[in-house]
Short mmCIF file of C-alpha atoms and ligand atoms in Angstrom, two decimals:
data_model
loop_
_atom_site.label_atom_id
_atom_site.label_comp_id
_atom_site.label_asym_id
_atom_site.label_seq_id
_atom_site.Cartn_x
_atom_site.Cartn_y
_atom_site.Cartn_z
CA MET A 960 -129.77 158.56 115.33
CA ASN A 961 -126.48 160.10 114.17
CA ALA A 962 -127.71 163.45 112.85
CA GLU A 963 -127.41 167.14 113.46
CA ARG A 964 -130.71 168.49 114.80
CA VAL A 965 -131.61 171.99 113.72
CA GLY A 966 -134.54 173.32 115.73
CA VAL A 967 -137.37 175.37 114.27
CA GLU A 968 -138.53 177.22 117.37
CA LEU A 969 -142.25 177.87 117.13
CA GLY A 970 -143.53 177.27 120.66
CA GLU A 971 -145.90 174.31 120.70
CA ARG A 972 -145.34 173.84 116.95
CA SER A 973 -141.54 173.54 117.32
CA TYR A 974 -139.81 170.71 115.51
CA SER A 975 -136.42 169.38 114.45
CA VAL A 976 -134.82 169.15 111.04
CA LEU A 977 -132.49 166.13 111.07
CA VAL A 978 -129.47 166.70 108.84
CA GLY A 979 -127.23 163.70 108.21
CA ARG A 980 -126.71 160.63 106.04
CA GLY A 981 -128.36 157.22 105.89
CA MET A 982 -131.25 158.18 108.17
CA LEU A 983 -134.27 156.87 106.21
CA ALA A 984 -133.69 153.28 107.32
CA GLY A 985 -134.00 154.33 110.97
CA LEU A 986 -136.65 157.02 110.70
CA GLY A 987 -139.59 154.95 111.98
CA GLN A 988 -138.73 155.48 115.65
CA GLU A 989 -138.16 159.20 115.08
CA VAL A 990 -141.63 159.47 113.51
CA ARG A 991 -143.09 157.43 116.34
CA SER A 992 -141.62 159.90 118.84
CA VAL A 993 -143.41 162.92 117.31
CA VAL A 994 -146.93 161.49 116.87
CA ASP A 995 -149.68 160.39 119.22
CA ALA A 996 -149.09 156.96 120.79
CA ARG A 997 -152.39 155.75 119.22
CA SER A 998 -151.12 156.41 115.72
CA SER A 999 -151.17 153.17 113.73
CA ARG A 1000 -150.90 154.13 110.06
CA ALA A 1001 -148.54 156.19 107.93
CA PHE A 1002 -149.30 157.43 104.41
CA LEU A 1003 -146.39 158.14 102.07
CA VAL A 1004 -146.80 160.69 99.25
CA VAL A 1005 -143.89 159.69 97.04
CA ASP A 1006 -142.12 161.42 94.18
CA SER A 1007 -142.09 158.94 91.24
CA GLY A 1008 -138.38 159.72 90.68
CA VAL A 1009 -137.21 158.51 94.10
CA PRO A 1010 -135.41 155.13 93.85
CA SER A 1011 -137.48 152.26 95.27
CA SER A 1012 -134.57 151.25 97.55
CA GLN A 1013 -135.05 154.49 99.51
CA ILE A 1014 -138.82 154.02 99.77
CA ASP A 1015 -138.33 150.39 100.88
CA ALA A 1016 -135.85 151.47 103.57
CA LEU A 1017 -138.26 154.07 104.92
CA SER A 1018 -141.33 151.81 104.70
CA GLY A 1019 -139.50 148.98 106.47
CA SER A 1020 -138.44 151.27 109.28
CA LEU A 1021 -141.99 152.61 109.68
CA ALA A 1022 -143.35 149.06 109.77
CA ASP A 1023 -140.79 148.14 112.45
CA ALA A 1024 -142.05 151.11 114.46
CA GLY A 1025 -145.61 149.76 114.31
CA PHE A 1026 -147.10 151.69 111.39
CA VAL A 1027 -149.20 150.14 108.62
CA VAL A 1028 -147.82 151.89 105.54
CA SER A 1029 -149.77 152.98 102.43
CA SER A 1030 -148.57 155.20 99.62
CA VAL A 1031 -149.34 157.08 96.44
CA SER A 1032 -146.87 158.17 93.76
CA ILE A 1033 -146.77 161.56 92.02
CA GLU A 1034 -144.93 162.62 88.91
CA PRO A 1035 -143.52 165.96 90.04
CA THR A 1036 -144.28 168.73 87.54
CA GLU A 1037 -145.76 172.18 88.12
CA ARG A 1038 -148.84 171.18 86.03
CA VAL A 1039 -149.33 168.11 88.22
CA LYS A 1040 -149.14 170.30 91.33
CA SER A 1041 -152.86 170.94 90.97
CA ILE A 1042 -156.19 170.76 92.73
CA ALA A 1043 -156.87 167.55 90.77
CA THR A 1044 -153.74 165.87 92.19
CA TYR A 1045 -154.53 167.19 95.67
CA GLU A 1046 -157.96 165.55 95.40
CA ARG A 1047 -156.46 162.31 94.07
CA VAL A 1048 -154.08 162.11 97.03
CA LEU A 1049 -156.83 162.98 99.53
CA CYS A 1050 -158.97 160.16 98.13
CA ALA A 1051 -156.07 157.71 98.41
CA VAL A 1052 -155.42 158.80 102.01
CA ALA A 1053 -159.10 158.40 102.90
CA SER A 1054 -159.30 154.97 101.21
CA SER A 1055 -156.37 153.74 103.29
CA GLY A 1056 -158.34 154.29 106.49
CA HIS A 1057 -156.00 157.06 107.68
CA GLY A 1058 -157.02 158.43 111.09
CA ARG A 1059 -156.72 161.86 112.76
CA VAL A 1060 -153.51 161.08 114.60
CA ASP A 1061 -151.78 159.28 111.72
CA PRO A 1062 -148.93 161.02 109.86
CA VAL A 1063 -148.76 161.81 106.16
CA ILE A 1064 -145.13 161.63 105.02
CA GLY A 1065 -143.89 163.55 101.97
CA VAL A 1066 -140.96 161.85 100.23
CA GLY A 1067 -139.65 163.87 97.32
CA GLY A 1068 -138.82 167.30 96.01
CA GLY A 1069 -140.53 170.59 96.70
CA ILE A 1070 -143.61 169.81 94.59
CA VAL A 1071 -144.32 166.60 96.48
CA CYS A 1072 -143.57 168.15 99.90
CA ASP A 1073 -145.99 171.01 99.11
CA ILE A 1074 -148.80 168.68 97.96
CA ALA A 1075 -148.30 166.24 100.87
CA GLY A 1076 -148.30 169.12 103.33
CA PHE A 1077 -151.48 170.62 101.88
CA VAL A 1078 -153.23 167.25 102.03
CA ALA A 1079 -152.13 166.85 105.67
CA SER A 1080 -153.26 170.40 106.50
CA SER A 1081 -156.81 169.72 105.38
CA TYR A 1082 -157.56 165.98 105.64
CA ARG A 1083 -159.87 165.62 108.65
CA ARG A 1084 -159.05 169.32 109.33
CA GLY A 1085 -155.40 168.54 109.85
CA VAL A 1086 -153.20 165.50 110.50
CA PRO A 1087 -149.44 165.37 111.24
CA ILE A 1088 -147.02 165.87 108.35
CA VAL A 1089 -143.44 164.61 108.30
CA GLN A 1090 -141.24 165.74 105.42
CA CYS A 1091 -138.46 163.63 103.88
CA PRO A 1092 -137.06 165.93 101.18
CA THR A 1093 -135.08 164.13 98.49
CA THR A 1094 -133.79 167.12 96.53
CA LEU A 1095 -131.35 169.76 97.73
CA LEU A 1096 -133.93 172.47 97.03
CA ALA A 1097 -136.54 170.76 99.19
CA MET A 1098 -133.99 170.19 101.99
CA VAL A 1099 -132.88 173.80 102.30
CA ASP A 1100 -136.19 175.46 101.50
CA ALA A 1101 -139.51 173.78 100.66
CA SER A 1102 -139.64 171.18 103.44
CA VAL A 1103 -138.90 173.65 106.25
CA GLY A 1104 -141.35 176.31 107.37
CA GLY A 1105 -144.81 174.85 106.85
CA LYS A 1106 -145.77 176.45 103.54
CA THR A 1107 -147.93 173.99 101.62
CA GLY A 1108 -150.09 174.28 98.54
CA VAL A 1109 -150.81 173.75 94.86
CA ASN A 1110 -150.85 175.86 91.72
CA LEU A 1111 -153.98 177.23 90.07
CA ALA A 1112 -154.39 177.03 86.29
CA ILE A 1113 -156.06 180.10 84.86
CA GLU A 1114 -157.67 180.87 81.52
CA GLY A 1115 -155.14 181.15 78.72
CA GLY A 1116 -152.92 178.39 80.11
CA GLY A 1117 -151.06 180.35 82.79
CA LEU A 1118 -150.24 178.89 86.19
CA LEU A 1119 -150.52 180.87 89.42
CA LYS A 1120 -147.90 179.28 91.61
CA ASN A 1121 -148.87 178.19 95.12
CA LEU A 1122 -152.03 180.28 95.05
CA VAL A 1123 -154.01 177.76 97.08
CA GLY A 1124 -152.54 176.36 100.27
CA ALA A 1125 -152.11 176.60 104.00
CA PHE A 1126 -149.46 177.00 106.67
CA HIS A 1127 -149.04 173.60 108.31
CA GLN A 1128 -145.78 172.99 110.15
CA PRO A 1129 -144.20 169.53 109.97
CA ARG A 1130 -143.64 167.46 113.11
CA LEU A 1131 -140.24 166.43 111.77
CA VAL A 1132 -138.05 166.96 108.70
CA CYS A 1133 -135.42 164.43 107.65
CA ALA A 1134 -132.79 165.95 105.31
CA ASP A 1135 -130.78 162.85 104.40
CA ALA A 1136 -127.87 163.93 102.17
CA ALA A 1137 -127.22 160.32 101.13
CA VAL A 1138 -130.32 160.38 98.95
CA LEU A 1139 -128.84 163.20 96.87
CA SER A 1140 -126.37 160.79 95.26
CA SER A 1141 -129.17 159.64 92.93
CA LEU A 1142 -130.26 163.18 92.03
CA GLU A 1143 -129.57 164.52 88.53
CA PRO A 1144 -126.86 167.24 88.49
CA ARG A 1145 -129.33 169.72 87.00
CA GLN A 1146 -131.64 169.24 89.98
CA MET A 1147 -128.68 169.65 92.36
CA ARG A 1148 -127.71 172.92 90.72
CA ALA A 1149 -131.29 174.16 90.96
CA GLY A 1150 -131.14 173.56 94.73
CA LEU A 1151 -127.91 175.52 94.97
CA ALA A 1152 -129.78 178.58 93.65
CA GLU A 1153 -131.83 178.69 96.88
CA CYS A 1154 -128.58 178.55 98.89
CA VAL A 1155 -127.25 181.47 96.84
CA LYS A 1156 -130.50 183.27 97.65
CA HIS A 1157 -129.87 182.70 101.36
CA ALA A 1158 -126.34 184.09 100.98
CA HIS A 1159 -127.84 187.30 99.56
CA ILE A 1160 -130.10 187.89 102.57
CA CYS A 1161 -127.83 186.39 105.25
CA ALA A 1162 -126.68 189.61 106.91
CA THR A 1163 -130.20 191.04 107.04
CA VAL A 1164 -131.54 187.92 108.77
CA GLY A 1165 -128.73 187.49 111.30
CA HIS A 1166 -126.51 184.87 109.61
CA PRO A 1167 -123.75 187.16 108.30
CA ASP A 1168 -121.18 184.35 107.95
CA LEU A 1169 -123.10 182.30 105.38
CA GLY A 1170 -122.08 184.39 102.34
CA GLY A 1171 -118.37 184.26 103.19
CA TRP A 1172 -118.50 180.55 104.00
CA MET A 1173 -120.16 179.79 100.65
CA LYS A 1174 -117.62 181.89 98.78
CA GLU A 1175 -114.77 180.03 100.48
CA HIS A 1176 -116.23 176.60 99.64
CA LEU A 1177 -117.76 177.46 96.25
CA ASP A 1178 -115.65 175.05 94.17
CA GLY A 1179 -116.36 172.10 96.47
CA ILE A 1180 -120.04 173.00 96.52
CA ALA A 1181 -120.07 173.17 92.69
CA ARG A 1182 -118.60 169.62 92.62
CA PHE A 1183 -121.20 168.47 95.20
CA ASP A 1184 -118.33 167.28 97.47
CA GLY A 1185 -119.65 165.47 100.54
CA GLY A 1186 -118.13 167.57 103.34
CA PRO A 1187 -119.08 171.03 102.06
CA LEU A 1188 -122.44 169.70 100.87
CA ASP A 1189 -123.45 168.41 104.32
CA GLU A 1190 -122.38 171.66 105.96
CA LEU A 1191 -124.12 173.66 103.24
CA ILE A 1192 -127.39 171.89 104.03
CA ALA A 1193 -127.03 172.39 107.79
CA ARG A 1194 -126.13 176.08 107.46
CA ASN A 1195 -128.95 176.80 105.02
CA VAL A 1196 -131.51 174.91 107.09
CA ALA A 1197 -130.38 176.93 110.15
CA LEU A 1198 -130.92 180.20 108.27
CA LYS A 1199 -134.33 179.14 107.01
CA ALA A 1200 -135.32 177.87 110.48
CA SER A 1201 -134.51 181.17 112.15
CA VAL A 1202 -136.31 183.25 109.51
CA VAL A 1203 -139.41 181.08 109.91
CA ALA A 1204 -139.16 181.22 113.72
CA GLY A 1205 -139.13 185.02 113.51
CA ASP A 1206 -142.07 185.37 111.13
CA GLU A 1207 -144.03 182.13 110.79
CA PHE A 1208 -146.91 183.54 108.75
CA GLU A 1209 -145.02 186.01 106.51
CA ASP A 1210 -146.47 189.10 108.14
CA PRO A 1211 -146.35 192.01 105.61
CA GLY A 1212 -145.35 194.30 108.51
CA ALA A 1213 -142.50 192.12 109.80
CA PRO A 1214 -139.47 194.21 110.83
CA ALA A 1215 -136.70 194.24 108.19
CA GLY A 1216 -138.86 192.15 105.89
CA GLY A 1217 -139.08 188.87 107.82
CA ARG A 1218 -139.98 185.77 105.87
CA MET A 1219 -140.82 187.76 102.76
CA LEU A 1220 -137.07 188.21 102.21
CA LEU A 1221 -136.97 184.52 101.28
CA ASN A 1222 -138.79 185.57 98.12
CA PHE A 1223 -135.65 187.26 96.75
CA GLY A 1224 -135.57 186.36 93.04
CA HIS A 1225 -139.02 184.80 93.22
CA THR A 1226 -141.25 187.61 91.89
CA PHE A 1227 -139.18 187.77 88.69
CA GLY A 1228 -138.56 184.01 88.78
CA HIS A 1229 -142.18 182.92 89.18
CA ALA A 1230 -143.15 185.12 86.21
CA ILE A 1231 -140.87 183.19 83.82
CA GLU A 1232 -140.79 179.77 85.43
CA THR A 1233 -143.93 178.33 83.89
CA ILE A 1234 -143.68 179.88 80.42
CA ASP A 1235 -143.47 177.14 77.78
CA GLY A 1236 -140.49 177.13 75.45
CA VAL A 1237 -138.03 179.16 77.56
CA VAL A 1238 -134.45 177.93 77.00
CA PRO A 1239 -131.85 178.39 79.78
CA VAL A 1240 -128.49 179.71 78.57
CA GLY A 1241 -125.24 178.96 80.39
CA ARG A 1242 -122.14 176.78 80.37
CA CYS A 1243 -124.07 173.64 81.42
CA TYR A 1244 -126.78 174.10 78.78
CA ASP A 1245 -126.38 173.32 75.08
CA GLY A 1246 -129.74 174.67 73.91
CA SER A 1247 -131.48 171.29 74.08
CA VAL A 1248 -133.03 171.91 77.53
CA VAL A 1249 -136.44 173.58 77.24
CA GLY A 1250 -138.24 174.96 80.26
CA LEU A 1251 -136.90 176.16 83.61
CA LEU A 1252 -136.66 174.39 86.94
CA HIS A 1253 -137.75 176.48 89.93
CA GLY A 1254 -134.17 177.03 91.12
CA GLU A 1255 -133.03 178.04 87.64
CA ALA A 1256 -135.83 180.60 87.46
CA VAL A 1257 -134.91 181.88 90.94
CA GLY A 1258 -131.27 182.33 89.85
CA LEU A 1259 -132.40 184.34 86.83
CA GLY A 1260 -134.87 186.22 89.00
CA MET A 1261 -132.10 187.21 91.43
CA LEU A 1262 -130.02 188.55 88.54
CA ALA A 1263 -133.00 190.56 87.27
CA ALA A 1264 -133.55 191.90 90.80
CA CYS A 1265 -129.89 192.99 90.99
CA ARG A 1266 -130.15 194.96 87.76
CA CYS A 1267 -133.46 196.46 88.91
CA ALA A 1268 -131.86 197.53 92.23
CA GLU A 1269 -128.85 198.93 90.40
CA ASN A 1270 -131.17 200.92 88.14
CA LEU A 1271 -132.93 202.35 91.21
CA GLY A 1272 -129.60 203.28 92.79
CA LEU A 1273 -130.08 200.79 95.64
CA CYS A 1274 -126.91 198.78 95.11
CA ASP A 1275 -123.57 198.74 93.38
CA PRO A 1276 -123.24 196.88 90.02
CA SER A 1277 -120.63 194.62 91.68
CA ILE A 1278 -123.41 192.75 93.53
CA GLY A 1279 -124.97 191.60 90.25
CA GLU A 1280 -121.58 190.91 88.65
CA ARG A 1281 -120.54 188.68 91.56
CA LEU A 1282 -123.89 186.90 91.51
CA LYS A 1283 -123.46 186.19 87.79
CA ALA A 1284 -119.99 184.75 88.39
CA THR A 1285 -121.31 182.60 91.25
CA LEU A 1286 -124.17 181.24 89.13
CA ASP A 1287 -121.69 180.45 86.37
CA THR A 1288 -119.34 178.60 88.76
CA LEU A 1289 -122.30 176.58 90.01
CA GLY A 1290 -123.40 175.82 86.43
CA LEU A 1291 -126.66 177.76 86.66
CA PRO A 1292 -128.01 179.82 83.74
CA ALA A 1293 -127.44 183.59 83.69
CA ARG A 1294 -129.74 184.20 80.74
CA ALA A 1295 -132.80 182.69 79.08
CA ALA A 1296 -133.82 182.60 75.42
CA ASN A 1297 -137.39 182.71 74.05
CA LEU A 1298 -138.72 184.93 76.81
CA PRO A 1299 -141.93 186.76 75.85
CA GLY A 1300 -142.13 190.54 75.71
CA THR A 1301 -141.17 192.54 78.79
CA GLY A 1302 -144.73 193.88 79.15
CA GLU A 1303 -146.11 190.35 79.32
CA ILE A 1304 -143.59 189.34 81.98
CA ILE A 1305 -144.38 192.45 84.07
CA ALA A 1306 -148.09 191.63 83.74
CA ARG A 1307 -147.35 188.09 84.98
CA MET A 1308 -145.39 189.50 87.93
CA GLY A 1309 -148.37 191.62 88.86
CA HIS A 1310 -151.02 189.00 88.25
CA ASP A 1311 -150.92 187.02 91.45
CA LYS A 1312 -150.48 190.20 93.47
CA LYS A 1313 -153.58 191.68 91.86
CA ALA A 1314 -155.47 188.50 92.59
CA MET A 1315 -154.47 188.90 96.23
CA GLY A 1316 -155.35 192.60 96.31
CA SER A 1317 -151.80 193.74 97.08
CA THR A 1318 -149.23 195.88 95.30
CA LEU A 1319 -146.29 194.56 93.27
CA ARG A 1320 -143.54 193.95 95.78
CA VAL A 1321 -139.99 193.00 94.90
CA ILE A 1322 -137.10 192.01 97.12
CA LEU A 1323 -134.01 193.91 96.02
CA PRO A 1324 -130.37 193.76 97.11
CA THR A 1325 -129.04 196.76 98.98
CA GLY A 1326 -125.52 195.48 99.72
CA GLU A 1327 -123.44 192.37 100.39
CA GLY A 1328 -125.76 189.83 102.06
CA ARG A 1329 -128.49 192.45 102.39
CA CYS A 1330 -131.91 192.81 100.78
CA ALA A 1331 -134.96 194.98 101.36
CA ILE A 1332 -138.58 194.95 100.26
CA VAL A 1333 -139.52 197.57 97.68
CA GLU A 1334 -143.17 198.36 96.92
CA ASP A 1335 -144.16 199.49 93.43
CA ALA A 1336 -140.67 199.81 91.96
CA ALA A 1337 -140.57 201.99 88.82
CA PRO A 1338 -141.65 199.93 85.77
CA GLY A 1339 -138.54 201.09 83.89
CA ALA A 1340 -136.30 199.52 86.53
CA ILE A 1341 -138.31 196.28 86.49
CA ALA A 1342 -138.04 196.23 82.69
CA ALA A 1343 -134.27 196.77 82.86
CA GLY A 1344 -134.04 193.77 85.21
CA ILE A 1345 -136.00 191.54 82.83
CA ASP A 1346 -134.05 192.68 79.77
CA SER A 1347 -130.75 191.92 81.53
CA ILE A 1348 -131.49 188.17 81.53
CA ARG A 1349 -132.58 187.83 77.89
CA GLY A 1350 -130.50 185.24 76.06
N1 LIG B 1414 -139.88 179.48 100.29
C1 LIG B 1414 -140.14 180.67 100.99
C2 LIG B 1414 -140.73 180.46 102.33
O1 LIG B 1414 -140.78 179.35 102.82
O2 LIG B 1414 -141.19 181.39 102.95
#
């Protein structure tokens, strides 16, 4: 297969991320090569937004490689990413006669990859998972690294994101950039936010060139031009792969922060992502879009983290100013209207941490391409961060 192979080096759990174009139609043999020879079935967990031509190409290739293919479709929303959907998919997998050595294959964005992975982690105490991400965000982040899970709905209507799940590394990831041609521009932009996140931690995690490369190619990236886009995916997958290889299970004591650095923008972002009625504000938004995509919330969360860091004297205001300009060039929002009170957002930021018995931890920038973990940052600085993104 004509693809770049980025390795995720995890000893006996090592695997490849294939980065290329037009790979789905030939993926059957690749899947065959990473599962037990007795494997006879494959179960696809499919994002309802993926064009049927892509599913047909993949299914045909799996059939040619000797798999009997079954599938279930999921409408990918954060509310649907639930225990109820997890159970529905498990029941469908069981009904298909899926065996212990048979792969589950996630085909979709981050929500679908996370659900498919969680099902695979627990069905018959664990079966192989292969991820075929179909959004940019899932290619550069969600499909790589083995984090799987669903959200938990709590009293009062709130959602605790990814509170239930497991680490379950894929056997193979296929990041096929050709499938992105059918993705809505808003979804593409949301994926770019995770790449911007990587650029802000790149020096700390040993990929110091990523930030400069992205700056140099920013206009092409903003237009989703083929050449820069393919290289963007490969470079971001390589960064994610090495962070995961260094700290597979997000050890709180990992030197220099480890995998937790990938949460830059996420503590602020998660707190506003699932609030109903929030309106993103920016040059690509006319006020008619209500609600935030994960990547949009992460972009806003990174901006809030910059202001928080600035307030604590950890970084220069130029870091936040440049981030704002980058988000604007990429068409991502730099503010949000209809946010609830700052106290409520801080309470949301602390909620999942409290549930896990840990302190509020934020990832804050300390320089160009550098971030650090800060425990219990002063509430005034957190509040300043939140207020800086109000539209
Ligand atoms: N998305 C953050 C991580 O995989 O650790």
